[in-house]
mmCIF file with all atom_site columns, C-alpha atoms in Angstrom:
data_model
loop_
_atom_site.group_PDB
_atom_site.id
_atom_site.type_symbol
_atom_site.label_atom_id
_atom_site.label_alt_id
_atom_site.label_comp_id
_atom_site.label_asym_id
_atom_site.label_entity_id
_atom_site.label_seq_id
_atom_site.pdbx_PDB_ins_code
_atom_site.Cartn_x
_atom_site.Cartn_y
_atom_site.Cartn_z
_atom_site.occupancy
_atom_site.B_iso_or_equiv
_atom_site.pdbx_formal_charge
_atom_site.auth_seq_id
_atom_site.auth_comp_id
_atom_site.auth_asym_id
_atom_site.auth_atom_id
_atom_site.pdbx_PDB_model_num
ATOM 1   C CA . MET A 1 1   ? -23.541 1.221   20.570 1.00 0.00 ? 123 MET A CA 1
ATOM 2   C CA . ARG A 1 2   ? -21.584 4.629   21.029 1.00 0.00 ? 124 ARG A CA 1
ATOM 3   C CA . SER A 1 3   ? -24.069 6.714   23.600 1.00 0.00 ? 125 SER A CA 1
ATOM 4   C CA . ALA A 1 4   ? -25.062 3.340   25.191 1.00 0.00 ? 126 ALA A CA 1
ATOM 5   C CA . ILE A 1 5   ? -20.908 3.159   25.725 1.00 0.00 ? 127 ILE A CA 1
ATOM 6   C CA . ALA A 1 6   ? -20.315 6.200   26.402 1.00 0.00 ? 128 ALA A CA 1
ATOM 7   C CA . ARG A 1 7   ? -22.556 5.786   30.352 1.00 0.00 ? 129 ARG A CA 1
ATOM 8   C CA . TRP A 1 8   ? -20.782 3.114   30.984 1.00 0.00 ? 130 TRP A CA 1
ATOM 9   C CA . PRO A 1 9   ? -19.609 3.526   35.007 1.00 0.00 ? 131 PRO A CA 1
ATOM 10  C CA . ASP A 1 10  ? -16.239 2.447   35.025 1.00 0.00 ? 132 ASP A CA 1
ATOM 11  C CA . ALA A 1 11  ? -14.138 4.606   33.066 1.00 0.00 ? 133 ALA A CA 1
ATOM 12  C CA . ALA A 1 12  ? -10.980 1.437   31.890 1.00 0.00 ? 134 ALA A CA 1
ATOM 13  C CA . GLU A 1 13  ? -13.489 -0.657  31.007 1.00 0.00 ? 135 GLU A CA 1
ATOM 14  C CA . ARG A 1 14  ? -15.370 2.780   29.004 1.00 0.00 ? 136 ARG A CA 1
ATOM 15  C CA . GLU A 1 15  ? -12.299 3.209   26.882 1.00 0.00 ? 137 GLU A CA 1
ATOM 16  C CA . VAL A 1 16  ? -11.329 -0.500  26.237 1.00 0.00 ? 138 VAL A CA 1
ATOM 17  C CA . ALA A 1 17  ? -15.139 -0.954  25.122 1.00 0.00 ? 139 ALA A CA 1
ATOM 18  C CA . LEU A 1 18  ? -14.405 2.229   22.564 1.00 0.00 ? 140 LEU A CA 1
ATOM 19  C CA . ALA A 1 19  ? -11.610 1.465   20.840 1.00 0.00 ? 141 ALA A CA 1
ATOM 20  C CA . ARG A 1 20  ? -13.267 -2.303  19.915 1.00 0.00 ? 142 ARG A CA 1
ATOM 21  C CA . LEU A 1 21  ? -16.091 -0.206  18.266 1.00 0.00 ? 143 LEU A CA 1
ATOM 22  C CA . ALA A 1 22  ? -13.736 2.762   16.434 1.00 0.00 ? 144 ALA A CA 1
ATOM 23  C CA . ALA A 1 23  ? -10.874 -0.409  15.481 1.00 0.00 ? 145 ALA A CA 1
ATOM 24  C CA . ARG A 1 24  ? -14.528 -2.862  14.277 1.00 0.00 ? 146 ARG A CA 1
ATOM 25  C CA . GLU A 1 25  ? -15.581 0.405   12.909 1.00 0.00 ? 147 GLU A CA 1
ATOM 26  C CA . GLY A 1 26  ? -11.906 0.883   10.496 1.00 0.00 ? 148 GLY A CA 1
ATOM 27  C CA . LEU A 1 27  ? -12.579 -2.997  9.750  1.00 0.00 ? 149 LEU A CA 1
ATOM 28  C CA . ASP A 1 28  ? -16.343 -2.321  8.227  1.00 0.00 ? 150 ASP A CA 1
ATOM 29  C CA . GLU A 1 29  ? -14.571 0.197   6.351  1.00 0.00 ? 151 GLU A CA 1
ATOM 30  C CA . GLY A 1 30  ? -11.923 -1.983  5.034  1.00 0.00 ? 152 GLY A CA 1
ATOM 31  C CA . ALA A 1 31  ? -13.791 -3.681  4.314  1.00 0.00 ? 153 ALA A CA 1
ATOM 32  C CA . ALA A 1 32  ? -16.317 -1.746  2.093  1.00 0.00 ? 154 ALA A CA 1
ATOM 33  C CA . GLN A 1 33  ? -13.295 -0.407  0.477  1.00 0.00 ? 155 GLN A CA 1
ATOM 34  C CA . ASP A 1 34  ? -11.589 -4.306  -0.559 1.00 0.00 ? 156 ASP A CA 1
ATOM 35  C CA . PRO A 1 35  ? -14.099 -7.317  -0.056 1.00 0.00 ? 157 PRO A CA 1
ATOM 36  C CA . GLU A 1 36  ? -10.610 -9.155  -1.532 1.00 0.00 ? 158 GLU A CA 1
ATOM 37  C CA . THR A 1 37  ? -9.508  -8.286  2.480  1.00 0.00 ? 159 THR A CA 1
ATOM 38  C CA . ALA A 1 38  ? -12.806 -10.297 3.793  1.00 0.00 ? 160 ALA A CA 1
ATOM 39  C CA . GLU A 1 39  ? -10.043 -13.603 5.377  1.00 0.00 ? 161 GLU A CA 1
ATOM 40  C CA . GLN A 1 40  ? -7.786  -11.098 7.288  1.00 0.00 ? 162 GLN A CA 1
ATOM 41  C CA . LEU A 1 41  ? -10.601 -9.160  8.504  1.00 0.00 ? 163 LEU A CA 1
ATOM 42  C CA . ARG A 1 42  ? -11.823 -12.479 10.080 1.00 0.00 ? 164 ARG A CA 1
ATOM 43  C CA . ARG A 1 43  ? -8.894  -13.186 12.010 1.00 0.00 ? 165 ARG A CA 1
ATOM 44  C CA . ALA A 1 44  ? -8.667  -9.433  12.866 1.00 0.00 ? 166 ALA A CA 1
ATOM 45  C CA . ARG A 1 45  ? -12.385 -9.645  13.808 1.00 0.00 ? 167 ARG A CA 1
ATOM 46  C CA . LEU A 1 46  ? -11.643 -12.569 16.490 1.00 0.00 ? 168 LEU A CA 1
ATOM 47  C CA . VAL A 1 47  ? -8.643  -10.831 17.178 1.00 0.00 ? 169 VAL A CA 1
ATOM 48  C CA . LEU A 1 48  ? -11.156 -7.722  18.983 1.00 0.00 ? 170 LEU A CA 1
ATOM 49  C CA . GLU A 1 49  ? -13.662 -9.860  19.865 1.00 0.00 ? 171 GLU A CA 1
ATOM 50  C CA . SER A 1 50  ? -12.248 -12.500 21.305 1.00 0.00 ? 172 SER A CA 1
ATOM 51  C CA . SER A 1 51  ? -8.631  -13.124 21.607 1.00 0.00 ? 173 SER A CA 1
ATOM 52  C CA . THR A 1 52  ? -8.659  -16.970 19.999 1.00 0.00 ? 174 THR A CA 1
ATOM 53  C CA . GLY A 1 53  ? -7.274  -15.191 16.532 1.00 0.00 ? 175 GLY A CA 1
ATOM 54  C CA . ARG A 1 54  ? -4.775  -16.491 14.277 1.00 0.00 ? 176 ARG A CA 1
ATOM 55  C CA . PRO A 1 55  ? -2.225  -15.231 12.317 1.00 0.00 ? 177 PRO A CA 1
ATOM 56  C CA . ALA A 1 56  ? -1.911  -16.108 8.179  1.00 0.00 ? 178 ALA A CA 1
ATOM 57  C CA . PRO A 1 57  ? 0.379   -18.479 7.722  1.00 0.00 ? 179 PRO A CA 1
ATOM 58  C CA . GLY A 1 58  ? 4.402   -17.125 8.009  1.00 0.00 ? 180 GLY A CA 1
ATOM 59  C CA . ALA A 1 59  ? 5.354   -14.069 9.821  1.00 0.00 ? 181 ALA A CA 1
ATOM 60  C CA . PRO A 1 60  ? 2.085   -11.852 11.021 1.00 0.00 ? 182 PRO A CA 1
ATOM 61  C CA . THR A 1 61  ? 1.292   -8.619  9.672  1.00 0.00 ? 183 THR A CA 1
ATOM 62  C CA . VAL A 1 62  ? 2.177   -5.208  11.888 1.00 0.00 ? 184 VAL A CA 1
ATOM 63  C CA . THR A 1 63  ? -2.141  -4.568  11.586 1.00 0.00 ? 185 THR A CA 1
ATOM 64  C CA . TRP A 1 64  ? -2.530  -8.539  13.126 1.00 0.00 ? 186 TRP A CA 1
ATOM 65  C CA . ARG A 1 65  ? 0.257   -7.901  16.083 1.00 0.00 ? 187 ARG A CA 1
ATOM 66  C CA . ALA A 1 66  ? -1.359  -4.121  16.416 1.00 0.00 ? 188 ALA A CA 1
ATOM 67  C CA . LEU A 1 67  ? -4.827  -5.995  16.742 1.00 0.00 ? 189 LEU A CA 1
ATOM 68  C CA . ASP A 1 68  ? -2.879  -9.271  19.235 1.00 0.00 ? 190 ASP A CA 1
ATOM 69  C CA . ALA A 1 69  ? -1.697  -6.319  21.436 1.00 0.00 ? 191 ALA A CA 1
ATOM 70  C CA . VAL A 1 70  ? -4.695  -4.408  21.303 1.00 0.00 ? 192 VAL A CA 1
ATOM 71  C CA . ALA A 1 71  ? -6.515  -7.872  22.997 1.00 0.00 ? 193 ALA A CA 1
ATOM 72  C CA . ALA A 1 72  ? -3.188  -7.819  25.301 1.00 0.00 ? 194 ALA A CA 1
ATOM 73  C CA . LEU A 1 73  ? -4.331  -4.883  26.822 1.00 0.00 ? 195 LEU A CA 1
ATOM 74  C CA . ARG A 1 74  ? -7.940  -5.757  27.307 1.00 0.00 ? 196 ARG A CA 1
ATOM 75  C CA . ARG A 1 75  ? -6.354  -8.845  29.096 1.00 0.00 ? 197 ARG A CA 1
ATOM 76  C CA . GLU A 1 76  ? -3.420  -6.679  31.245 1.00 0.00 ? 198 GLU A CA 1
ATOM 77  C CA . GLU A 1 77  ? -0.856  -8.228  29.982 1.00 0.00 ? 199 GLU A CA 1
ATOM 78  C CA . THR A 1 78  ? 1.889   -6.835  31.171 1.00 0.00 ? 200 THR A CA 1
ATOM 79  C CA . ASP A 1 79  ? 4.386   -7.093  27.980 1.00 0.00 ? 201 ASP A CA 1
ATOM 80  C CA . VAL A 1 80  ? 2.126   -4.481  26.042 1.00 0.00 ? 202 VAL A CA 1
ATOM 81  C CA . ALA A 1 81  ? 5.058   -1.613  26.428 1.00 0.00 ? 203 ALA A CA 1
ATOM 82  C CA . GLU A 1 82  ? 7.912   -4.393  24.924 1.00 0.00 ? 204 GLU A CA 1
ATOM 83  C CA . ARG A 1 83  ? 5.660   -5.084  21.684 1.00 0.00 ? 205 ARG A CA 1
ATOM 84  C CA . ILE A 1 84  ? 4.524   -1.637  20.971 1.00 0.00 ? 206 ILE A CA 1
ATOM 85  C CA . ASP A 1 85  ? 8.769   -1.054  20.880 1.00 0.00 ? 207 ASP A CA 1
ATOM 86  C CA . ALA A 1 86  ? 8.683   -4.449  19.032 1.00 0.00 ? 208 ALA A CA 1
ATOM 87  C CA . LEU A 1 87  ? 5.415   -3.372  16.422 1.00 0.00 ? 209 LEU A CA 1
ATOM 88  C CA . CYS A 1 88  ? 7.809   -0.149  16.457 1.00 0.00 ? 210 CYS A CA 1
ATOM 89  C CA . PHE A 1 89  ? 11.123  -1.777  14.766 1.00 0.00 ? 211 PHE A CA 1
ATOM 90  C CA . ALA A 1 90  ? 8.975   -3.838  12.443 1.00 0.00 ? 212 ALA A CA 1
ATOM 91  C CA . ILE A 1 91  ? 7.027   0.363   11.155 1.00 0.00 ? 213 ILE A CA 1
ATOM 92  C CA . ASP A 1 92  ? 10.092  0.973   10.837 1.00 0.00 ? 214 ASP A CA 1
ATOM 93  C CA . ALA A 1 93  ? 12.072  -2.175  8.490  1.00 0.00 ? 215 ALA A CA 1
ATOM 94  C CA . SER A 1 94  ? 9.535   -2.400  6.352  1.00 0.00 ? 216 SER A CA 1
ATOM 95  C CA . ARG A 1 95  ? 7.536   0.850   5.760  1.00 0.00 ? 217 ARG A CA 1
ATOM 96  C CA . PRO A 1 96  ? 4.042   -0.762  6.058  1.00 0.00 ? 218 PRO A CA 1
ATOM 97  C CA . SER A 1 97  ? 0.933   1.341   5.428  1.00 0.00 ? 219 SER A CA 1
ATOM 98  C CA . PRO A 1 98  ? -0.696  2.502   8.598  1.00 0.00 ? 220 PRO A CA 1
ATOM 99  C CA . SER A 1 99  ? -4.352  1.040   10.000 1.00 0.00 ? 221 SER A CA 1
ATOM 100 C CA . ALA A 1 100 ? -7.127  1.594   12.080 1.00 0.00 ? 222 ALA A CA 1
ATOM 101 C CA . PRO A 1 101 ? -5.666  -1.056  14.955 1.00 0.00 ? 223 PRO A CA 1
ATOM 102 C CA . LEU A 1 102 ? -2.303  1.283   14.834 1.00 0.00 ? 224 LEU A CA 1
ATOM 103 C CA . LEU A 1 103 ? -3.982  4.032   15.761 1.00 0.00 ? 225 LEU A CA 1
ATOM 104 C CA . THR A 1 104 ? -6.759  2.310   18.474 1.00 0.00 ? 226 THR A CA 1
ATOM 105 C CA . LEU A 1 105 ? -3.624  0.658   19.811 1.00 0.00 ? 227 LEU A CA 1
ATOM 106 C CA . ALA A 1 106 ? -1.315  4.126   19.975 1.00 0.00 ? 228 ALA A CA 1
ATOM 107 C CA . TRP A 1 107 ? -4.754  5.743   21.756 1.00 0.00 ? 229 TRP A CA 1
ATOM 108 C CA . MET A 1 108 ? -5.072  2.993   24.290 1.00 0.00 ? 230 MET A CA 1
ATOM 109 C CA . ALA A 1 109 ? -1.635  3.381   25.356 1.00 0.00 ? 231 ALA A CA 1
ATOM 110 C CA . CYS A 1 110 ? -1.743  7.112   25.133 1.00 0.00 ? 232 CYS A CA 1
ATOM 111 C CA . GLY A 1 111 ? -4.105  6.684   28.151 1.00 0.00 ? 233 GLY A CA 1
ATOM 112 C CA . SER A 1 112 ? -2.539  4.175   29.981 1.00 0.00 ? 234 SER A CA 1
ATOM 113 C CA . ARG A 1 113 ? -1.526  5.122   33.155 1.00 0.00 ? 235 ARG A CA 1
ATOM 114 C CA . ASP A 1 114 ? 1.166   2.953   33.114 1.00 0.00 ? 236 ASP A CA 1
ATOM 115 C CA . ALA A 1 115 ? 4.423   5.251   32.141 1.00 0.00 ? 237 ALA A CA 1
ATOM 116 C CA . ALA A 1 116 ? 6.010   2.789   29.726 1.00 0.00 ? 238 ALA A CA 1
ATOM 117 C CA . LEU A 1 117 ? 2.680   1.660   28.238 1.00 0.00 ? 239 LEU A CA 1
ATOM 118 C CA . LYS A 1 118 ? 1.870   6.029   27.716 1.00 0.00 ? 240 LYS A CA 1
ATOM 119 C CA . ALA A 1 119 ? 5.817   6.744   26.907 1.00 0.00 ? 241 ALA A CA 1
ATOM 120 C CA . ALA A 1 120 ? 5.320   3.381   24.281 1.00 0.00 ? 242 ALA A CA 1
ATOM 121 C CA . GLY A 1 121 ? 2.158   4.284   22.716 1.00 0.00 ? 243 GLY A CA 1
ATOM 122 C CA . GLU A 1 122 ? 4.087   7.484   22.197 1.00 0.00 ? 244 GLU A CA 1
ATOM 123 C CA . ARG A 1 123 ? 6.751   6.035   20.007 1.00 0.00 ? 245 ARG A CA 1
ATOM 124 C CA . LEU A 1 124 ? 4.486   4.133   18.044 1.00 0.00 ? 246 LEU A CA 1
ATOM 125 C CA . ALA A 1 125 ? 2.484   7.548   17.526 1.00 0.00 ? 247 ALA A CA 1
ATOM 126 C CA . SER A 1 126 ? 4.899   9.588   16.299 1.00 0.00 ? 248 SER A CA 1
ATOM 127 C CA . ARG A 1 127 ? 5.476   6.999   13.304 1.00 0.00 ? 249 ARG A CA 1
ATOM 128 C CA . LEU A 1 128 ? 1.917   6.881   11.636 1.00 0.00 ? 250 LEU A CA 1
ATOM 129 C CA . PRO A 1 129 ? 2.165   10.901  10.317 1.00 0.00 ? 251 PRO A CA 1
ATOM 130 C CA . THR A 1 130 ? 5.141   9.612   7.970  1.00 0.00 ? 252 THR A CA 1
ATOM 131 C CA . MET A 1 131 ? 3.736   6.149   7.422  1.00 0.00 ? 253 MET A CA 1
ATOM 132 C CA . PRO A 1 132 ? 3.098   5.780   3.632  1.00 0.00 ? 254 PRO A CA 1
ATOM 133 C CA . GLY A 1 133 ? 0.487   4.323   2.030  1.00 0.00 ? 255 GLY A CA 1
ATOM 134 C CA . ALA A 1 134 ? -3.715  5.202   3.319  1.00 0.00 ? 256 ALA A CA 1
ATOM 135 C CA . GLN A 1 135 ? -4.502  6.722   5.885  1.00 0.00 ? 257 GLN A CA 1
ATOM 136 C CA . PRO A 1 136 ? -7.538  5.663   7.219  1.00 0.00 ? 258 PRO A CA 1
ATOM 137 C CA . ALA A 1 137 ? -9.690  8.195   7.738  1.00 0.00 ? 259 ALA A CA 1
ATOM 138 C CA . ARG A 1 138 ? -10.886 8.769   11.727 1.00 0.00 ? 260 ARG A CA 1
ATOM 139 C CA . GLY A 1 139 ? -8.805  8.281   14.816 1.00 0.00 ? 261 GLY A CA 1
ATOM 140 C CA . TRP A 1 140 ? -6.716  11.217  14.569 1.00 0.00 ? 262 TRP A CA 1
ATOM 141 C CA . LEU A 1 141 ? -8.193  13.502  15.611 1.00 0.00 ? 263 LEU A CA 1
ATOM 142 C CA . ARG A 1 142 ? -8.438  11.698  19.401 1.00 0.00 ? 264 ARG A CA 1
ATOM 143 C CA . LEU A 1 143 ? -5.288  10.632  19.208 1.00 0.00 ? 265 LEU A CA 1
ATOM 144 C CA . ALA A 1 144 ? -3.937  13.788  18.462 1.00 0.00 ? 266 ALA A CA 1
ATOM 145 C CA . GLU A 1 145 ? -5.833  14.808  21.866 1.00 0.00 ? 267 GLU A CA 1
ATOM 146 C CA . ARG A 1 146 ? -4.010  11.886  24.318 1.00 0.00 ? 268 ARG A CA 1
ATOM 147 C CA . VAL A 1 147 ? -0.588  12.546  23.224 1.00 0.00 ? 269 VAL A CA 1
ATOM 148 C CA . ALA A 1 148 ? 1.700   14.550  25.343 1.00 0.00 ? 270 ALA A CA 1
ATOM 149 C CA . ASP A 1 149 ? 4.019   15.738  22.543 1.00 0.00 ? 271 ASP A CA 1
ATOM 150 C CA . LEU A 1 150 ? 2.586   18.895  21.424 1.00 0.00 ? 272 LEU A CA 1
ATOM 151 C CA . PRO A 1 151 ? 3.997   18.855  17.943 1.00 0.00 ? 273 PRO A CA 1
ATOM 152 C CA . LEU A 1 152 ? 3.267   15.889  17.218 1.00 0.00 ? 274 LEU A CA 1
ATOM 153 C CA . ALA A 1 153 ? -0.327  16.454  18.372 1.00 0.00 ? 275 ALA A CA 1
ATOM 154 C CA . ALA A 1 154 ? -0.376  19.512  15.597 1.00 0.00 ? 276 ALA A CA 1
ATOM 155 C CA . LYS A 1 155 ? 0.654   16.567  13.045 1.00 0.00 ? 277 LYS A CA 1
ATOM 156 C CA . LEU A 1 156 ? -2.251  14.346  13.152 1.00 0.00 ? 278 LEU A CA 1
ATOM 157 C CA . GLN A 1 157 ? -5.028  17.609  13.637 1.00 0.00 ? 279 GLN A CA 1
ATOM 158 C CA . GLU A 1 158 ? -4.008  18.325  10.935 1.00 0.00 ? 280 GLU A CA 1
ATOM 159 C CA . ILE A 1 159 ? -4.362  14.813  8.814  1.00 0.00 ? 281 ILE A CA 1
ATOM 160 C CA . ALA A 1 160 ? -7.643  14.552  10.746 1.00 0.00 ? 282 ALA A CA 1
ATOM 161 C CA . LEU A 1 161 ? -8.517  17.780  9.306  1.00 0.00 ? 283 LEU A CA 1
ATOM 162 C CA . ALA A 1 162 ? -7.029  16.813  5.977  1.00 0.00 ? 284 ALA A CA 1
ATOM 163 C CA . HIS A 1 163 ? -9.817  13.541  5.885  1.00 0.00 ? 285 HIS A CA 1
ATOM 164 C CA . ARG A 1 164 ? -12.512 16.219  7.490  1.00 0.00 ? 286 ARG A CA 1
ATOM 165 C CA . GLU A 1 165 ? -13.213 14.375  10.825 1.00 0.00 ? 287 GLU A CA 1
ATOM 166 C CA . PRO A 1 166 ? -15.931 15.873  12.436 1.00 0.00 ? 288 PRO A CA 1
ATOM 167 C CA . GLY A 1 167 ? -14.781 18.357  14.843 1.00 0.00 ? 289 GLY A CA 1
ATOM 168 C CA . ALA A 1 168 ? -11.154 18.508  13.684 1.00 0.00 ? 290 ALA A CA 1
ATOM 169 C CA . ALA A 1 169 ? -11.104 22.176  12.162 1.00 0.00 ? 291 ALA A CA 1
ATOM 170 C CA . GLU A 1 170 ? -12.668 23.315  15.595 1.00 0.00 ? 292 GLU A CA 1
ATOM 171 C CA . ARG A 1 171 ? -9.864  21.839  17.211 1.00 0.00 ? 293 ARG A CA 1
ATOM 172 C CA . VAL A 1 172 ? -7.375  23.599  15.165 1.00 0.00 ? 294 VAL A CA 1
ATOM 173 C CA . ALA A 1 173 ? -8.596  26.636  14.962 1.00 0.00 ? 295 ALA A CA 1
ATOM 174 C CA . GLU A 1 174 ? -8.804  26.692  18.856 1.00 0.00 ? 296 GLU A CA 1
ATOM 175 C CA . ASP A 1 175 ? -5.023  25.442  19.314 1.00 0.00 ? 297 ASP A CA 1
ATOM 176 C CA . LEU A 1 176 ? -4.389  28.239  17.088 1.00 0.00 ? 298 LEU A CA 1
ATOM 177 C CA . VAL A 1 177 ? -6.637  30.821  18.863 1.00 0.00 ? 299 VAL A CA 1
ATOM 178 C CA . ARG A 1 178 ? -4.511  29.758  21.851 1.00 0.00 ? 300 ARG A CA 1
ATOM 179 C CA . ARG A 1 179 ? -0.980  30.350  20.372 1.00 0.00 ? 301 ARG A CA 1
ATOM 180 C CA . ALA A 1 180 ? -1.961  33.666  19.100 1.00 0.00 ? 302 ALA A CA 1
ATOM 181 C CA . TRP A 1 181 ? -3.145  35.268  22.455 1.00 0.00 ? 303 TRP A CA 1
ATOM 182 C CA . GLU A 1 182 ? 0.091   32.907  23.981 1.00 0.00 ? 304 GLU A CA 1
ATOM 183 C CA . ALA A 1 183 ? 1.609   35.533  21.729 1.00 0.00 ? 305 ALA A CA 1
ATOM 184 C CA . PHE A 1 184 ? 0.368   38.447  22.777 1.00 0.00 ? 306 PHE A CA 1
ATOM 185 C CA . GLU A 1 185 ? 1.355   37.358  26.538 1.00 0.00 ? 307 GLU A CA 1
ATOM 186 C CA . ASP A 1 186 ? 4.798   37.312  25.565 1.00 0.00 ? 308 ASP A CA 1
ATOM 187 C CA . GLY A 1 187 ? 4.546   40.194  23.377 1.00 0.00 ? 309 GLY A CA 1
ATOM 188 C CA . GLU A 1 188 ? 5.756   38.985  20.390 1.00 0.00 ? 310 GLU A CA 1
ATOM 189 C CA . ASP A 1 189 ? 5.199   41.313  17.097 1.00 0.00 ? 311 ASP A CA 1
ATOM 190 C CA . ASP A 1 190 ? 0.964   41.972  16.450 1.00 0.00 ? 312 ASP A CA 1
ATOM 191 C CA . ALA A 1 191 ? 1.591   40.866  12.868 1.00 0.00 ? 313 ALA A CA 1
ATOM 192 C CA . LEU A 1 192 ? 1.996   37.147  13.905 1.00 0.00 ? 314 LEU A CA 1
ATOM 193 C CA . VAL A 1 193 ? -1.124  37.273  16.041 1.00 0.00 ? 315 VAL A CA 1
ATOM 194 C CA . LEU A 1 194 ? -3.180  38.803  13.819 1.00 0.00 ? 316 LEU A CA 1
ATOM 195 C CA . GLU A 1 195 ? -1.650  35.819  11.247 1.00 0.00 ? 317 GLU A CA 1
ATOM 196 C CA . ARG A 1 196 ? -2.589  33.184  13.417 1.00 0.00 ? 318 ARG A CA 1
ATOM 197 C CA . LEU A 1 197 ? -5.589  35.063  14.383 1.00 0.00 ? 319 LEU A CA 1
ATOM 198 C CA . ARG A 1 198 ? -6.732  35.284  10.998 1.00 0.00 ? 320 ARG A CA 1
ATOM 199 C CA . GLU A 1 199 ? -5.714  31.256  9.736  1.00 0.00 ? 321 GLU A CA 1
ATOM 200 C CA . ALA A 1 200 ? -7.992  30.005  13.421 1.00 0.00 ? 322 ALA A CA 1
ATOM 201 C CA . LYS A 1 201 ? -10.920 31.650  11.704 1.00 0.00 ? 323 LYS A CA 1
ATOM 202 C CA . LYS A 1 202 ? -10.230 30.309  7.552  1.00 0.00 ? 324 LYS A CA 1
ATOM 203 C CA . ARG A 1 203 ? -9.932  26.889  9.722  1.00 0.00 ? 325 ARG A CA 1
ATOM 204 C CA . ALA A 1 204 ? -13.013 27.333  11.454 1.00 0.00 ? 326 ALA A CA 1
ATOM 205 C CA . SER A 1 205 ? -14.919 28.247  8.143  1.00 0.00 ? 327 SER A CA 1
ATOM 206 C CA . GLU A 1 206 ? -13.258 24.433  6.224  1.00 0.00 ? 328 GLU A CA 1
#
């Protein structure tokens, strides 16, 4: 399915489809790890697939609101940046664990051509590395490739490396090599350049 989507000619539709697939994979992983969450996962799939899901009684969870925002992005609604900022406020207030839908939402928003939505995506992405609890095993590397903030991208890459995401070690090594040569061109100490090159070699072999 991923191979078929990757060949889809419309770039915007292709990105949305890939984001939905990634979120669905995250939900499937969650179901495998915790079968007791079947009802919550059923509602999450409704939001992803048909945009008809409704939150459970009481206040909507951060994860459900992220899924709802993903659905709103699919519908090209105009208030998604405001929804993301509200999510950021909820994250700061309640300190929930990160989830695959939050990563997917940040990834989609950071790839937007709309400046306000892109900025909101960056704000959401900046919170993900510091959120407590278990982390999704996938999604960090591709988010790192989308964010504009380089220190944030480095943090996301390190998380991807810790989870052994495919391609993470190579990406971190490439960045270390690039930084080493930049340091060399800027006339920095040779010892610093060699240290970064050794670190790149170590990361590439992990």
